[in-house]
Short mmCIF file of C-alpha atoms and ligand atoms in Angstrom, two decimals:
data_model
loop_
_atom_site.label_atom_id
_atom_site.label_comp_id
_atom_site.label_asym_id
_atom_site.label_seq_id
_atom_site.Cartn_x
_atom_site.Cartn_y
_atom_site.Cartn_z
CA UNK A 1 0.00 0.00 0.00
CA UNK A 2 2.85 2.39 0.83
CA UNK A 3 4.22 2.17 -2.70
CA UNK A 4 0.90 3.10 -4.27
CA UNK A 5 0.40 5.94 -1.78
CA UNK A 6 3.80 7.34 -2.75
CA UNK A 7 3.13 6.92 -6.45
CA UNK A 8 -0.27 8.62 -6.20
CA UNK A 9 1.41 11.53 -4.43
CA UNK A 10 3.99 11.70 -7.21
CA UNK A 11 1.18 11.78 -9.81
CA UNK A 12 -0.61 14.55 -7.89
CA UNK A 13 2.61 16.62 -8.01
CA UNK A 14 3.16 15.80 -11.69
CA UNK A 15 -0.43 16.81 -12.52
CA UNK A 16 -0.07 20.08 -10.66
CA UNK A 17 3.25 20.95 -12.31
CA UNK A 18 1.92 20.09 -15.77
CA UNK A 19 -1.60 21.52 -15.41
CA UNK A 20 -3.26 18.16 -15.88
CA UNK A 21 -6.74 17.97 -14.37
CA UNK A 22 -7.21 15.08 -11.96
CA UNK A 23 -9.99 14.12 -9.60
CA UNK A 24 -10.31 16.23 -6.43
CA UNK A 25 -10.20 14.93 -2.84
CA UNK A 26 -13.99 14.75 -2.45
CA UNK A 27 -14.46 12.68 -5.61
CA UNK A 28 -11.41 10.54 -4.73
CA UNK A 29 -12.98 9.57 -1.41
CA UNK A 30 -16.30 8.76 -3.10
CA UNK A 31 -14.51 6.51 -5.62
CA UNK A 32 -12.65 4.72 -2.83
CA UNK A 33 -15.84 4.23 -0.78
CA UNK A 34 -17.81 2.90 -3.77
CA UNK A 35 -15.00 0.60 -4.94
CA UNK A 36 -14.69 -0.84 -1.43
CA UNK A 37 -18.44 -1.20 -0.92
CA UNK A 38 -19.38 -2.63 -4.35
CA UNK A 39 -16.21 -4.66 -5.08
CA UNK A 40 -16.57 -4.17 -8.86
CA UNK A 41 -14.73 -6.71 -11.02
CA UNK A 42 -14.97 -4.67 -14.21
CA UNK A 43 -14.74 -0.90 -14.37
CA UNK A 44 -14.95 1.45 -17.35
CA UNK A 45 -13.33 4.85 -17.02
CA UNK A 46 -13.94 7.60 -19.59
CA UNK A 47 -11.09 10.14 -19.26
CA UNK A 48 -7.80 8.63 -18.06
CA UNK A 49 -5.58 11.74 -18.06
CA UNK A 50 -2.34 10.31 -16.57
CA UNK A 51 -3.88 7.37 -14.74
CA UNK A 52 -4.45 8.85 -11.27
CA UNK A 53 -8.10 7.85 -10.76
CA UNK A 54 -7.56 4.48 -12.49
CA UNK A 55 -4.75 3.63 -10.04
CA UNK A 56 -6.80 4.90 -7.13
CA UNK A 57 -9.74 2.67 -8.09
CA UNK A 58 -7.69 -0.45 -8.83
CA UNK A 59 -5.96 -0.24 -5.47
CA UNK A 60 -9.38 -0.51 -3.76
CA UNK A 61 -10.87 -3.20 -6.03
CA UNK A 62 -10.76 -7.00 -5.74
CA UNK A 63 -7.40 -8.53 -6.76
CA UNK A 64 -8.91 -9.91 -9.97
CA UNK A 65 -10.55 -6.58 -10.85
CA UNK A 66 -9.98 -4.98 -14.25
CA UNK A 67 -10.33 -1.46 -15.62
CA UNK A 68 -10.75 -0.32 -19.22
CA UNK A 69 -9.89 3.37 -19.49
CA UNK A 70 -10.17 5.72 -22.49
CA UNK A 71 -8.07 8.81 -23.25
CA UNK A 72 -7.71 10.79 -26.46
CA UNK A 73 -4.56 12.76 -25.63
CA UNK A 74 -1.57 10.70 -26.82
CA UNK A 75 0.96 12.33 -24.46
CA UNK A 76 -1.25 11.75 -21.47
CA UNK A 77 -1.86 8.14 -22.37
CA UNK A 78 1.92 7.55 -22.66
CA UNK A 79 2.43 9.05 -19.23
CA UNK A 80 -0.44 7.00 -17.82
CA UNK A 81 1.15 3.87 -19.27
CA UNK A 82 4.42 4.67 -17.45
CA UNK A 83 2.75 5.32 -14.10
CA UNK A 84 0.54 2.23 -14.38
CA UNK A 85 3.55 0.07 -15.31
CA UNK A 86 5.47 1.41 -12.32
CA UNK A 87 2.52 0.51 -10.10
CA UNK A 88 2.67 -3.06 -11.45
CA UNK A 89 -0.94 -2.82 -12.66
CA UNK A 90 -0.54 -2.97 -16.44
CA UNK A 91 -2.17 -6.43 -16.57
CA UNK A 92 -5.25 -5.02 -14.89
CA UNK A 93 -5.68 -1.64 -16.58
CA UNK A 94 -6.29 -1.58 -20.31
CA UNK A 95 -5.59 1.83 -21.89
CA UNK A 96 -7.56 2.70 -25.00
CA UNK A 97 -6.31 5.60 -27.09
CA UNK A 98 -8.94 7.66 -28.94
CA UNK A 99 -12.21 9.53 -28.80
CA UNK A 100 -14.52 7.93 -26.25
CA UNK A 101 -17.57 8.74 -28.38
CA UNK A 102 -16.25 6.31 -31.01
CA UNK A 103 -14.48 3.77 -28.79
CA UNK A 104 -17.58 3.24 -26.65
CA UNK A 105 -19.38 1.84 -29.68
CA UNK A 106 -16.70 -0.83 -30.12
CA UNK A 107 -15.98 -2.10 -26.60
CA UNK A 108 -17.71 -4.97 -24.84
CA UNK A 109 -19.04 -5.06 -21.30
CA UNK A 110 -20.43 -5.90 -18.94
CA UNK A 111 -19.21 -3.23 -16.53
CA UNK A 112 -20.06 -3.14 -12.82
CA UNK A 113 -18.90 0.44 -12.42
CA UNK A 114 -18.42 3.35 -14.85
CA UNK A 115 -16.53 6.53 -14.03
CA UNK A 116 -17.34 9.38 -16.42
CA UNK A 117 -14.70 12.13 -16.32
CA UNK A 118 -14.04 13.35 -19.89
CA UNK A 119 -15.79 15.98 -22.07
CA UNK A 120 -18.49 17.53 -19.84
CA UNK A 121 -20.80 18.18 -22.78
CA UNK A 122 -20.78 14.49 -23.77
CA UNK A 123 -21.83 12.76 -20.56
CA UNK A 124 -25.31 11.81 -21.77
CA UNK A 125 -23.93 10.55 -25.09
CA UNK A 126 -21.36 8.42 -23.19
CA UNK A 127 -24.04 7.01 -20.91
CA UNK A 128 -26.34 6.15 -23.81
CA UNK A 129 -23.47 4.36 -25.52
CA UNK A 130 -22.62 2.24 -22.46
CA UNK A 131 -26.16 1.47 -21.37
CA UNK A 132 -26.22 -1.93 -23.12
CA UNK A 133 -22.91 -2.83 -21.46
CA UNK A 134 -23.98 -2.31 -17.82
CA UNK A 135 -24.48 -5.17 -15.39
CA UNK A 136 -27.69 -5.01 -13.36
CA UNK A 137 -26.89 -2.98 -10.26
CA UNK A 138 -23.95 -1.21 -11.96
CA UNK A 139 -22.95 2.14 -10.53
CA UNK A 140 -22.23 5.15 -12.74
CA UNK A 141 -20.22 7.96 -11.22
CA UNK A 142 -20.13 11.25 -13.13
CA UNK A 143 -17.66 13.90 -11.95
CA UNK A 144 -17.99 17.71 -12.07
CA UNK A 145 -21.73 17.60 -12.78
CA UNK A 146 -22.43 20.90 -11.02
CA UNK A 147 -19.66 22.63 -12.99
CA UNK A 148 -18.46 25.39 -10.66
CA UNK A 149 -21.99 25.93 -9.36
CA UNK A 150 -23.31 26.96 -12.79
CA UNK A 151 -25.56 23.92 -13.30
CA UNK A 152 -27.87 24.72 -10.37
CA UNK A 153 -27.55 28.48 -10.57
CA UNK A 154 -30.45 30.73 -11.68
CA UNK A 155 -27.91 33.10 -13.26
CA UNK A 156 -27.44 32.57 -17.01
CA UNK A 157 -24.01 30.99 -17.58
CA UNK A 158 -21.31 32.85 -19.50
CA UNK A 159 -21.71 32.29 -23.26
CA UNK A 160 -18.56 30.18 -23.29
CA UNK A 161 -20.05 27.63 -20.88
CA UNK A 162 -23.67 27.69 -22.09
CA UNK A 163 -23.54 24.38 -23.99
CA UNK A 164 -21.68 22.49 -21.25
CA UNK A 165 -24.14 23.71 -18.59
CA UNK A 166 -27.15 22.84 -20.77
CA UNK A 167 -25.81 19.36 -21.47
CA UNK A 168 -24.89 18.64 -17.86
CA UNK A 169 -28.46 19.64 -16.92
CA UNK A 170 -29.73 17.19 -19.54
CA UNK A 171 -27.51 14.45 -18.08
CA UNK A 172 -28.79 15.08 -14.54
CA UNK A 173 -32.37 15.26 -15.75
CA UNK A 174 -32.01 11.92 -17.52
CA UNK A 175 -30.41 9.99 -14.65
CA UNK A 176 -32.82 11.56 -12.15
CA UNK A 177 -36.02 10.70 -14.07
CA UNK A 178 -35.35 7.55 -16.10
CA UNK A 179 -36.81 4.64 -14.12
CA UNK A 180 -33.80 2.44 -14.89
CA UNK A 181 -31.62 4.65 -12.64
CA UNK A 182 -31.65 5.71 -9.05
CA UNK A 183 -29.45 8.79 -8.61
CA UNK A 184 -27.97 10.82 -5.79
CA UNK A 185 -26.16 14.08 -6.47
CA UNK A 186 -23.33 14.95 -4.09
CA UNK A 187 -22.97 18.72 -3.91
CA UNK A 188 -19.51 18.80 -2.32
CA UNK A 189 -16.52 19.72 -4.48
CA UNK A 190 -17.61 20.22 -8.09
CA UNK A 191 -20.60 17.89 -7.79
CA UNK A 192 -20.69 14.14 -8.36
CA UNK A 193 -23.72 12.18 -9.61
CA UNK A 194 -23.92 8.57 -8.44
CA UNK A 195 -26.47 6.51 -10.34
CA UNK A 196 -27.41 2.88 -9.78
CA UNK A 197 -28.63 1.00 -12.83
CA UNK A 198 -31.64 -1.14 -11.96
CA UNK A 199 -31.60 -3.07 -15.24
CA UNK A 200 -33.03 -2.71 -18.74
CA UNK A 201 -36.61 -3.73 -17.84
CA UNK A 202 -37.27 -1.27 -15.01
C1 LIG B 1 -10.52 15.52 -15.90
S1 LIG B 1 -9.45 14.65 -16.95
C2 LIG B 1 -9.50 13.01 -16.34
C3 LIG B 1 -8.87 12.89 -15.00
C4 LIG B 1 -8.74 11.45 -14.51
N1 LIG B 1 -10.00 10.76 -14.50
C5 LIG B 1 -8.18 11.46 -13.11
O1 LIG B 1 -8.92 11.85 -12.18
O2 LIG B 1 -7.01 11.09 -12.92
C6 LIG B 1 -10.36 14.49 -18.42
C7 LIG B 1 -9.62 13.76 -19.52
O3 LIG B 1 -10.56 13.39 -20.52
C8 LIG B 1 -9.91 13.46 -21.77
N2 LIG B 1 -10.95 13.56 -22.79
C9 LIG B 1 -11.75 14.63 -23.07
N3 LIG B 1 -12.60 14.33 -24.06
C10 LIG B 1 -12.35 13.05 -24.42
C11 LIG B 1 -12.90 12.18 -25.38
N4 LIG B 1 -13.89 12.57 -26.18
N5 LIG B 1 -12.40 10.94 -25.48
C12 LIG B 1 -11.38 10.51 -24.66
N6 LIG B 1 -10.82 11.30 -23.73
C13 LIG B 1 -11.30 12.55 -23.60
C14 LIG B 1 -9.03 14.69 -21.66
O4 LIG B 1 -7.97 14.64 -22.59
C15 LIG B 1 -8.57 14.62 -20.22
O5 LIG B 1 -7.30 14.02 -20.08
#
């Protein structure tokens, strides 16, 4: 455990020095709690960056657990590969290089847990593309869903963020009202939506 703790700290420093966005402390703790509680054997992550959240999850999953993670930035995926190799987890974490919107159409499930942390305007599209690959009872964790408070604010968002805010609202509306999901929104940090998939026939 000490080795992984040290490596995660090194990745936090690397991310800070290189302006790479990684999961915050609030979302990290939620991921740890859910991984420990649900013991997922197969996890899909959308948005690897340099592998921080993937390594965090795998270190709290069952020993035979596996993660498939998608990243479109070639430099980041190379760095993630190095960190994951150093952690000795390359057999358990499969890195897929490319646009998640396309890759999601090609991969096979089932997944017990999905962590959505890539393009904020695409969350609903990602979810719709993974829906037929979810195990019954799967948990979907979507990070940054309140987007700096703008998603729940009555103030009109700045023009630059209008589409992201509109699409995040659509994502939250979908997971909150579709009978196949039961969703809780955590307001701490930048907002995290945790949705449990009840199955296709609910
Ligand atoms: C917030 S970062 C992920 C952080 C990572 N989950 C962590 O906590 O360590 C989001 C990542 O998603 C990637 N990304 C954005 N849009 C994407 C897409 N359409 N397909 C694949 N990756 C994408 C970005 O390049 C970026 O590295």
